[in-house]
Every structure is written in structure tokens, then in C-alpha cells.
PDB file of C-alpha atoms in Angstrom:
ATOM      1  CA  UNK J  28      22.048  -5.860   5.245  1.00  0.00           C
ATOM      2  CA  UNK J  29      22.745  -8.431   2.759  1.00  0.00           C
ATOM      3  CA  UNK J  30      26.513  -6.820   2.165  1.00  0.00           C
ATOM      4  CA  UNK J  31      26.556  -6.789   6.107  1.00  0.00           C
ATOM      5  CA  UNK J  32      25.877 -10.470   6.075  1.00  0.00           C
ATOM      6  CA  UNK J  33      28.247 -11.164   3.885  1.00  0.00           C
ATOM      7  CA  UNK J  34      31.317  -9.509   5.423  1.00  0.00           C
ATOM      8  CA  UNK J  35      30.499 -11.260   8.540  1.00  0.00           C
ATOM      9  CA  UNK J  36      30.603 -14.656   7.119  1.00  0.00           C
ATOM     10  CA  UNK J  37      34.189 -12.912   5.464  1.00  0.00           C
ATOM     11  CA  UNK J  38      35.630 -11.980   9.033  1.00  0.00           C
ATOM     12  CA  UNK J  39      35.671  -8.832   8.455  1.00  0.00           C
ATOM     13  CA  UNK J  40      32.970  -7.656  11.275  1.00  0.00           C
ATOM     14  CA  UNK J  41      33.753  -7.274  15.389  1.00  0.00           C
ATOM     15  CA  UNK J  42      30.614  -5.605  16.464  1.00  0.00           C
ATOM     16  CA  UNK J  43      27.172  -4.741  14.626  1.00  0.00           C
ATOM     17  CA  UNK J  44      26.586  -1.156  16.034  1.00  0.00           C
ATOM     18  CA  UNK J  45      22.967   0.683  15.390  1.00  0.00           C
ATOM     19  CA  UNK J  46      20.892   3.434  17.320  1.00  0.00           C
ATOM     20  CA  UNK J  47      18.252   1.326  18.628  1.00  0.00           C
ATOM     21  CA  UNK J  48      17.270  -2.834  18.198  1.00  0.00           C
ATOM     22  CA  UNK J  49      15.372  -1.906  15.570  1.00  0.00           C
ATOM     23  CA  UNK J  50      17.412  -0.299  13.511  1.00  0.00           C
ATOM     24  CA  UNK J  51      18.333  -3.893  12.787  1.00  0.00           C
ATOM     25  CA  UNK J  52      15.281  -5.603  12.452  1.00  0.00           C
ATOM     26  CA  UNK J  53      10.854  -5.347  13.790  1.00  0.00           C
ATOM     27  CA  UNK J  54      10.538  -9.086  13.537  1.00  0.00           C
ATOM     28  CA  UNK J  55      10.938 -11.103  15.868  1.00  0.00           C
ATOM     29  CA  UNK J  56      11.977 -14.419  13.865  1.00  0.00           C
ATOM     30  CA  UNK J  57      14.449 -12.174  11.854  1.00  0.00           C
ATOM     31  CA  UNK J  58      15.922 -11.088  14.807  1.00  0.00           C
ATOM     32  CA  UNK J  59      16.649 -14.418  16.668  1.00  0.00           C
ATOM     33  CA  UNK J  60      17.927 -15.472  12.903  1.00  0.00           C
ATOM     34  CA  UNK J  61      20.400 -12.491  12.402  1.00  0.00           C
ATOM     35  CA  UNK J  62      21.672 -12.908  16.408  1.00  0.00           C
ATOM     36  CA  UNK J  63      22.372 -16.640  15.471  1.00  0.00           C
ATOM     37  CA  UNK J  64      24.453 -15.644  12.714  1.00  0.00           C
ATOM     38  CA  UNK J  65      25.979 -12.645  15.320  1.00  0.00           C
ATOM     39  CA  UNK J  66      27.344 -15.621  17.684  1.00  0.00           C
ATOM     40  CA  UNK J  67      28.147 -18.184  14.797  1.00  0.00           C
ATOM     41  CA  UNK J  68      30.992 -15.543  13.465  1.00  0.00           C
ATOM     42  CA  UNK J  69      31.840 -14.340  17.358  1.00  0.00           C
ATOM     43  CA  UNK J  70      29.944 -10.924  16.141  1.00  0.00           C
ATOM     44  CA  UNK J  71      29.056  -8.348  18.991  1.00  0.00           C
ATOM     45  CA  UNK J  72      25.573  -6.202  18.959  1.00  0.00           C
ATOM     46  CA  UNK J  73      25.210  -2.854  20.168  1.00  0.00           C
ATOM     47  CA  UNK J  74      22.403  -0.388  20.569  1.00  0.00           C
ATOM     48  CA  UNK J  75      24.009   2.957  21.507  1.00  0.00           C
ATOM     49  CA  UNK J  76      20.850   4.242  22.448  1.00  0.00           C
ATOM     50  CA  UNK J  77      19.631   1.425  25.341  1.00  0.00           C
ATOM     51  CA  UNK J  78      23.173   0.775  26.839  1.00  0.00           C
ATOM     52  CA  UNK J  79      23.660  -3.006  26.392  1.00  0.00           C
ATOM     53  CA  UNK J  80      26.152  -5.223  24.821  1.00  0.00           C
ATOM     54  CA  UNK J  81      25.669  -8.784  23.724  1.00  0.00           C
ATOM     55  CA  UNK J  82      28.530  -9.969  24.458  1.00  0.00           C
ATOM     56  CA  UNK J  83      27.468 -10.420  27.670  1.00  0.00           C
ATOM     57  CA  UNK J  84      24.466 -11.991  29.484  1.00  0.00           C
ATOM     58  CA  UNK J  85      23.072  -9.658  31.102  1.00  0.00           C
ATOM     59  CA  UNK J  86      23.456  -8.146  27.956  1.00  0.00           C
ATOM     60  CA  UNK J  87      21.792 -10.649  25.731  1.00  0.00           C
ATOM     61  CA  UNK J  88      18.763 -10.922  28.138  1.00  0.00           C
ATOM     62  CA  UNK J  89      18.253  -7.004  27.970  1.00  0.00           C
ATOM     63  CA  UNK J  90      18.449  -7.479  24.236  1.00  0.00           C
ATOM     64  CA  UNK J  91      15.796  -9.789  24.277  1.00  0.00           C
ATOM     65  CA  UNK J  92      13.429  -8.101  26.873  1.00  0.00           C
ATOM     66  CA  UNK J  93      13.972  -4.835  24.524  1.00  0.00           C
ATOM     67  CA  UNK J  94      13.373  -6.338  21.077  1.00  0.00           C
ATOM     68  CA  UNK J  95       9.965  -8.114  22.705  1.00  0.00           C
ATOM     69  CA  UNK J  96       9.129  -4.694  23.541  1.00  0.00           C
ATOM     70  CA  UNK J  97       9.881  -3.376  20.085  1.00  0.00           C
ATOM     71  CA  UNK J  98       7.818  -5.782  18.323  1.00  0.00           C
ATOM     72  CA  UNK J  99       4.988  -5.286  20.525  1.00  0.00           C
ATOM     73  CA  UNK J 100       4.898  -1.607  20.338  1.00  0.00           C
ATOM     74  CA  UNK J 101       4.916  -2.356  16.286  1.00  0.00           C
ATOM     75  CA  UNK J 102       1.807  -4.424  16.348  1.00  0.00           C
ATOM     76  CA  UNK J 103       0.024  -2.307  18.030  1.00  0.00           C
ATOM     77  CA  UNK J 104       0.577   0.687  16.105  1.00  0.00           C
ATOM     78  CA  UNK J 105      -0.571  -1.256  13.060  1.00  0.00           C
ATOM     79  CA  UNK J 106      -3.621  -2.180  15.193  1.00  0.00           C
ATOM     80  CA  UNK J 107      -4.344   1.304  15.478  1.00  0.00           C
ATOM     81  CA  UNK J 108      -3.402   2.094  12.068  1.00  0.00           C
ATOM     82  CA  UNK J 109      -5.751  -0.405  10.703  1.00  0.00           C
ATOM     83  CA  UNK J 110      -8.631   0.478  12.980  1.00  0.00           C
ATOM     84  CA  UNK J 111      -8.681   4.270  11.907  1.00  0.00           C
ATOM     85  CA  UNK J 112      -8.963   3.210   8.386  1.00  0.00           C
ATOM     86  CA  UNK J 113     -11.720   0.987   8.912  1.00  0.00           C
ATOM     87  CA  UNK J 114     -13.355   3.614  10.964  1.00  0.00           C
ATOM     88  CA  UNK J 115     -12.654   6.455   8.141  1.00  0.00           C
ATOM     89  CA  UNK J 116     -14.114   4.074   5.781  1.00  0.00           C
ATOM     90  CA  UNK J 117     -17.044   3.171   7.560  1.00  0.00           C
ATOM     91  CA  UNK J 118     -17.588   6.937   7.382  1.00  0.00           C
ATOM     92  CA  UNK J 119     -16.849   6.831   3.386  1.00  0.00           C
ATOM     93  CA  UNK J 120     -14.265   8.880   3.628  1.00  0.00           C
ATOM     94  CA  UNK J 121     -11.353   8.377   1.322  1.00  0.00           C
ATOM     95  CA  UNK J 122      -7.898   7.109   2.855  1.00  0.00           C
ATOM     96  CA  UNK J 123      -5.576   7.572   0.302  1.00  0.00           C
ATOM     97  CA  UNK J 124      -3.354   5.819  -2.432  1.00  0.00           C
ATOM     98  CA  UNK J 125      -2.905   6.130  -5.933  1.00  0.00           C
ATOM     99  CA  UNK J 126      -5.736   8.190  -7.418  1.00  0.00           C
ATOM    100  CA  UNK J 127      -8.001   6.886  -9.710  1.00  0.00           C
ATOM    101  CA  UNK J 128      -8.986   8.266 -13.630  1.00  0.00           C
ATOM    102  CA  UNK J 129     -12.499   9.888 -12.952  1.00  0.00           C
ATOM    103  CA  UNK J 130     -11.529  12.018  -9.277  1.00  0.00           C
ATOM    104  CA  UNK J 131      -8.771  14.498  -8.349  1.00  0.00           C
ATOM    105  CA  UNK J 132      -7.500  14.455  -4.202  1.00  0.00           C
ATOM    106  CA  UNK J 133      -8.329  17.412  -2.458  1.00  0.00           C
ATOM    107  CA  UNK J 134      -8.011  18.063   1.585  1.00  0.00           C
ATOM    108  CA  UNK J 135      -8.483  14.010   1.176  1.00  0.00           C
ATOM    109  CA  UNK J 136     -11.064  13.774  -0.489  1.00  0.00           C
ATOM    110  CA  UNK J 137     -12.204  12.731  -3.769  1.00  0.00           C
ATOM    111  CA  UNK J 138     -13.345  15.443  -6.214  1.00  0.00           C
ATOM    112  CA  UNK J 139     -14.907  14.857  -9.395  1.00  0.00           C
ATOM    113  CA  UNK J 140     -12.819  15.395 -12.620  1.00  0.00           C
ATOM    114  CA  UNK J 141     -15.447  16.378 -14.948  1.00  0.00           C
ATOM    115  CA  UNK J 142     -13.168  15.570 -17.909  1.00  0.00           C
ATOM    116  CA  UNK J 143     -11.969  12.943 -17.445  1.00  0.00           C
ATOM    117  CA  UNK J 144     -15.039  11.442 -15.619  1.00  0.00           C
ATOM    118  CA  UNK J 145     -16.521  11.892 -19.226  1.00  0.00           C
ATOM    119  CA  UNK J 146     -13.763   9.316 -20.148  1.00  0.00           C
ATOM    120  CA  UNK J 147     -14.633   6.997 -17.441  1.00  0.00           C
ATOM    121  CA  UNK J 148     -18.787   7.032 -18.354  1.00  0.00           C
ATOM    122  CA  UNK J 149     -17.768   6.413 -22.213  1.00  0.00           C
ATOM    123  CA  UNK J 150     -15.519   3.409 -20.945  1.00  0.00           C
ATOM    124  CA  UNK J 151     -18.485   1.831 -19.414  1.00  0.00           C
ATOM    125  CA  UNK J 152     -20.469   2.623 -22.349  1.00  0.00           C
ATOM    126  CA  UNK J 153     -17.940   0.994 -24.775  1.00  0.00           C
ATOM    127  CA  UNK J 154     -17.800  -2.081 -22.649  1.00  0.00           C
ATOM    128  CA  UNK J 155     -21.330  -2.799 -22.604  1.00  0.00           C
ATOM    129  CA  UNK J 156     -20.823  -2.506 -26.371  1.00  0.00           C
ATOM    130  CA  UNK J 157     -17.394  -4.464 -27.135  1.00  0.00           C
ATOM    131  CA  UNK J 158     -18.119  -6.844 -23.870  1.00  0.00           C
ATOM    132  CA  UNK J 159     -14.484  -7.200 -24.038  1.00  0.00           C
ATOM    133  CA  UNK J 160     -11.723  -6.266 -21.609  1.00  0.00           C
ATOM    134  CA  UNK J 161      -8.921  -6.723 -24.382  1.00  0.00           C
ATOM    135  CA  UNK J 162     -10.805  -4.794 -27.563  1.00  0.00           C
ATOM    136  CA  UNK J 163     -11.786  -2.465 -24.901  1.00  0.00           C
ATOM    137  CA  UNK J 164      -8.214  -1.590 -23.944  1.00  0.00           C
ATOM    138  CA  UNK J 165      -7.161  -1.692 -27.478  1.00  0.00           C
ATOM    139  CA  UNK J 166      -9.513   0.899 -28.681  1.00  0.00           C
ATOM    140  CA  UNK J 167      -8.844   3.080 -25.536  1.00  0.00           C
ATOM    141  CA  UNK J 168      -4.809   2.885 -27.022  1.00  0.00           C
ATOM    142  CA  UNK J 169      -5.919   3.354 -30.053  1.00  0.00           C
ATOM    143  CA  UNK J 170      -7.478   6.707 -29.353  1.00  0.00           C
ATOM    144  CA  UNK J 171      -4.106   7.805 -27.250  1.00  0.00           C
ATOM    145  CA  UNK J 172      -5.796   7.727 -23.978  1.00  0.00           C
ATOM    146  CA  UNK J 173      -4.338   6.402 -21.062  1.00  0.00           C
ATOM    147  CA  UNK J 174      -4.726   5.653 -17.285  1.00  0.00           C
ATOM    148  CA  UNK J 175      -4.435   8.994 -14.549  1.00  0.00           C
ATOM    149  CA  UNK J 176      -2.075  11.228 -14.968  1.00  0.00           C
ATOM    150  CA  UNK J 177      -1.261  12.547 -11.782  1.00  0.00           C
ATOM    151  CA  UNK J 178       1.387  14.507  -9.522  1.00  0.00           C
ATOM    152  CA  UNK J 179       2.492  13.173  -5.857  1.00  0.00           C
ATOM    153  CA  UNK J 180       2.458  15.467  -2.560  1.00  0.00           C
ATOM    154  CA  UNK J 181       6.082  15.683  -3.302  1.00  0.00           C
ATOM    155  CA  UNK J 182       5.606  17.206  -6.934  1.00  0.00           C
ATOM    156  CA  UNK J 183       6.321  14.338  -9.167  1.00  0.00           C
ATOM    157  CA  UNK J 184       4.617  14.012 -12.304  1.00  0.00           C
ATOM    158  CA  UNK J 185       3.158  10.292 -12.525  1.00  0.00           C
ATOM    159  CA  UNK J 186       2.101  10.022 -16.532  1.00  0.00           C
ATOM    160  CA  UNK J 187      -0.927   8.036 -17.367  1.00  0.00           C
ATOM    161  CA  UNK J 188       0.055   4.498 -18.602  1.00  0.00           C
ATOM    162  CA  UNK J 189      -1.419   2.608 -21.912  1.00  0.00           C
ATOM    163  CA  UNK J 190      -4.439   0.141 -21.031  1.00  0.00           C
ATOM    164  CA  UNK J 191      -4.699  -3.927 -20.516  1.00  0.00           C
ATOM    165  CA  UNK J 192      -7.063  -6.401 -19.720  1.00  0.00           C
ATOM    166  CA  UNK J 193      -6.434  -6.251 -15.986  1.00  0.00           C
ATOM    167  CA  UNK J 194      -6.345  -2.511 -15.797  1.00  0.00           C
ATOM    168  CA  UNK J 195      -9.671  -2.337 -17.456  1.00  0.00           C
ATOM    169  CA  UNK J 196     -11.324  -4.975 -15.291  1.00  0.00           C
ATOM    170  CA  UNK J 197     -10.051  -2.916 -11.896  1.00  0.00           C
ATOM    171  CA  UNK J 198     -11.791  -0.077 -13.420  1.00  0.00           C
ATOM    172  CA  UNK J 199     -15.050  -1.182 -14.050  1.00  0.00           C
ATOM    173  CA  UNK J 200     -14.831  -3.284 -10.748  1.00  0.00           C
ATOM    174  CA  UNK J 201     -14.041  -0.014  -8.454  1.00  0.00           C
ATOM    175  CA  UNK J 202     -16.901   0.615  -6.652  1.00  0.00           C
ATOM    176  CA  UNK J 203     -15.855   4.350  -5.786  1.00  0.00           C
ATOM    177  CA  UNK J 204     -17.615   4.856  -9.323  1.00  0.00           C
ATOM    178  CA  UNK J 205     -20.819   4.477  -8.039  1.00  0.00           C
ATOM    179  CA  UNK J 206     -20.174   6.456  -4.675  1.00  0.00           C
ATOM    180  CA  UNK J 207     -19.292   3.912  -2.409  1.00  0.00           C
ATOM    181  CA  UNK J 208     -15.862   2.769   0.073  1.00  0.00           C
ATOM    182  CA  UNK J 209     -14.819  -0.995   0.070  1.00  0.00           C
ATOM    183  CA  UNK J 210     -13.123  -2.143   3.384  1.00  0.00           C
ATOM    184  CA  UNK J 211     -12.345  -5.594   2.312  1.00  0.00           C
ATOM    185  CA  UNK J 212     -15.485  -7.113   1.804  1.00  0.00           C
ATOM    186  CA  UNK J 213     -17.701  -4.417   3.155  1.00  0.00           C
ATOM    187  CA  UNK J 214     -19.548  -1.577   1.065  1.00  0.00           C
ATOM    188  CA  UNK J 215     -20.029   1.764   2.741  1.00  0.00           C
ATOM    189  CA  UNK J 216     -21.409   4.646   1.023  1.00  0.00           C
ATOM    190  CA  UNK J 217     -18.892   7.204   0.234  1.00  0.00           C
ATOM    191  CA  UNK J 218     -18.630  10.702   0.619  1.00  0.00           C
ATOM    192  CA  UNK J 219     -17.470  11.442  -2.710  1.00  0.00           C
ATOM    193  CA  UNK J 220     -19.870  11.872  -5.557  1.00  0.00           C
ATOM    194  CA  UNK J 221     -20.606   8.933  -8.010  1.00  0.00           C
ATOM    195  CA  UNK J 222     -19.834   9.018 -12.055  1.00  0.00           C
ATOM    196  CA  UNK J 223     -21.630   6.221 -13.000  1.00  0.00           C
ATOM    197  CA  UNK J 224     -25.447   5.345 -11.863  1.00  0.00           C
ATOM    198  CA  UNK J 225     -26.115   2.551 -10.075  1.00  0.00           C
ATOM    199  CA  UNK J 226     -28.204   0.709 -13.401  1.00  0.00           C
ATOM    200  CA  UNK J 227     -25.299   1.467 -15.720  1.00  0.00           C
ATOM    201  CA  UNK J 228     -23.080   0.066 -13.259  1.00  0.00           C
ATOM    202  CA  UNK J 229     -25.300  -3.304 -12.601  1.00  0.00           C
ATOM    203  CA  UNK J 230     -25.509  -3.918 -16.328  1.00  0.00           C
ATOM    204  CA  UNK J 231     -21.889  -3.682 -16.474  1.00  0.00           C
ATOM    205  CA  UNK J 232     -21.098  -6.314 -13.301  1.00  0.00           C
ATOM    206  CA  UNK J 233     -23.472  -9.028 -15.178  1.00  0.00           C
ATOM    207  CA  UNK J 234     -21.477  -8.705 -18.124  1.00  0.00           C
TER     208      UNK J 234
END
């Protein structure tokens, strides 16, 4: 888009063609920005697809109409996108991204790693020991063990990364330890079984 852009501004452009409005753009704001630019450098848009032209009026309102449409049909697939995973949640089910050291994905759900949840219970041990993020993660590096390891539906291999203050505190701040699913600021009890028990886990937060 940007390399677009800038052979417009060049001269070099008579007509933006794509296969439907948004192809070009799902925001709205973007959209009326990039059209601007269209009529500042005498630049034609075409959708292929939905048989209009800007270059004419007719045109240009049918653009407009069809982009509105566009947009709206976006938000409300988020809408539903964000309602199923507040419902899924609300079940404690698990609704994907990056796994977590402690639980393998299988048929989405999370499945107990019994090695490496023996990792995960001797990092909250440590920590109530060291009561330090920092010597916490240094001692972790120190013994060569890192963050998941894990492979991707597509069949990469994602290698398990060294430790840091920050990567510590998300792991003794995940509440999936202790069996439960966070939907922003609500806690639902999982499906999954816990690794750590709820007083270990207390002990930890009021540290």
C-alpha cells in the first residue's frame, strides 16, 4: 500500500483496481483518507466484483453505500467473535493462543504436561524462596531451562526462550495454574486440571 501511495503521488497510477472495497481497506476513516488521496492525483477506483467506477457519481455514491456495508458486516462478525469467546470461557473452556509451560493442546483443550508441570510447581517453590523475579529467572538460565517449547498446527517448531523478569511475573500471575479461565477481569473455573493448589498459589500472589 505504502509503494501504491507513493507511485500515485509519482503519476504513475490511472486507476486503483481490487476484487472487492475491501480489498483496499475495513475502516471506514482509512477509506475516506485513501479516496481523498484517489481524487487529489485524478486516481480512479474499481471493484471488479460490485460493478462501479468512481469516476463517476453514481459511482462514488455506490462506493460509499458498499464500503458502509463492509464495515458493518466487519463489526459484527467481531461481535460475534467476541461473544463466543466469552461464552467458551464462561464455560472454562480454553480458546486458544500460545500455549503455556505446564499444559500441552489437545482437541482444544489443555492437558497436563506432567514434566514439565514439575518445572512449573518448583518455579513457585523457588519464588517463595528467592522472592525475586530477576534471581528467579537467573537461576532458571542458569540451570538451561527455558520457556515452552512447542510446535504450531502448521508443524513449526517454536523453541523455548531464556527467562526475564516479566516472563516470570506472567507465569506466576496465570491463573490457568490453579484451574481457572480469565475473561478480562472475570474468573471462571476451568476445565483443565490445576498444577498448583490454591494455598501455594495465595502465598505466592502476597509476595
Amino acid at each position: 500500500l505504502a509503494k501504491l501511495l507513493k507511485d500515485i503521488e509519482r503519476g504513475r497510477i490511472d486507476a486503483v483496481i481490487v476484487y472487492k472495497v475491501d480489498r483496499l481497506s475495513r475502516s471506514l476513516l482509512d477509506f475516506a483518507t485513501l479516496m481523498g488521496i484517489f481524487e487529489k492525483h485524478n486516481v480512479s477506483f474499481v471493484s471488479v466484483t460490485q460493478q462501479f467506477n468512481s469516476a463517476t457519481p453514481m459511482g462514488r455514491l455506490t462506493l460509499n453505500i458498499l464500503f458502509s456495508f463492509a464495515q458493518f458486516e466487519r463489526e459484527i462478525i467481531s461481535e460475534r467473535i467476541r461473544d463466543k469467546i466469552a461464552a467458551a470461557k464462561r464455560k472454562g473452556k480454553h480458546t486458544g493462543g500460545t500455549p503455556i509451560l505446564g499444559y500441552d493442546i489437545k482437541d482444544s483443550k489443555l492437558i497436563v504436561n506432567p514434566r514439565e508441570a514439575k518445572i512449573v510447581r518448583d518455579i513457585f517453590r523457588r519464588f517463595l524462596v528467592l522472592r525475586s523475579p530477576l534471581n528467579l529467572a537467573k537461576e532458571l538460565n542458569g540451570r538451561g531451562i527455558t520457556s515452552k517449547t512447542w510446535t504450531t498446527r502448521k508443524g513449526k517448531r517454536r523453541a523455548g526462550v531464556p527467562w526475564n523478569k516479566t516472563t516470570i511475573y506472567n507465569l506466576l500471575t496465570n491463573r490457568k495454574y490453579v484451574g481457572e479461565i480469565t475473561h478480562y477481569k472475570q474468573v471462571h473455573k476451568g476445565e483443565h486440571e490445576a498444577i498448583i493448589d490454591v494455598k501455594t498459589w495465595e502465598r505466592t500472589q502476597a509476595v
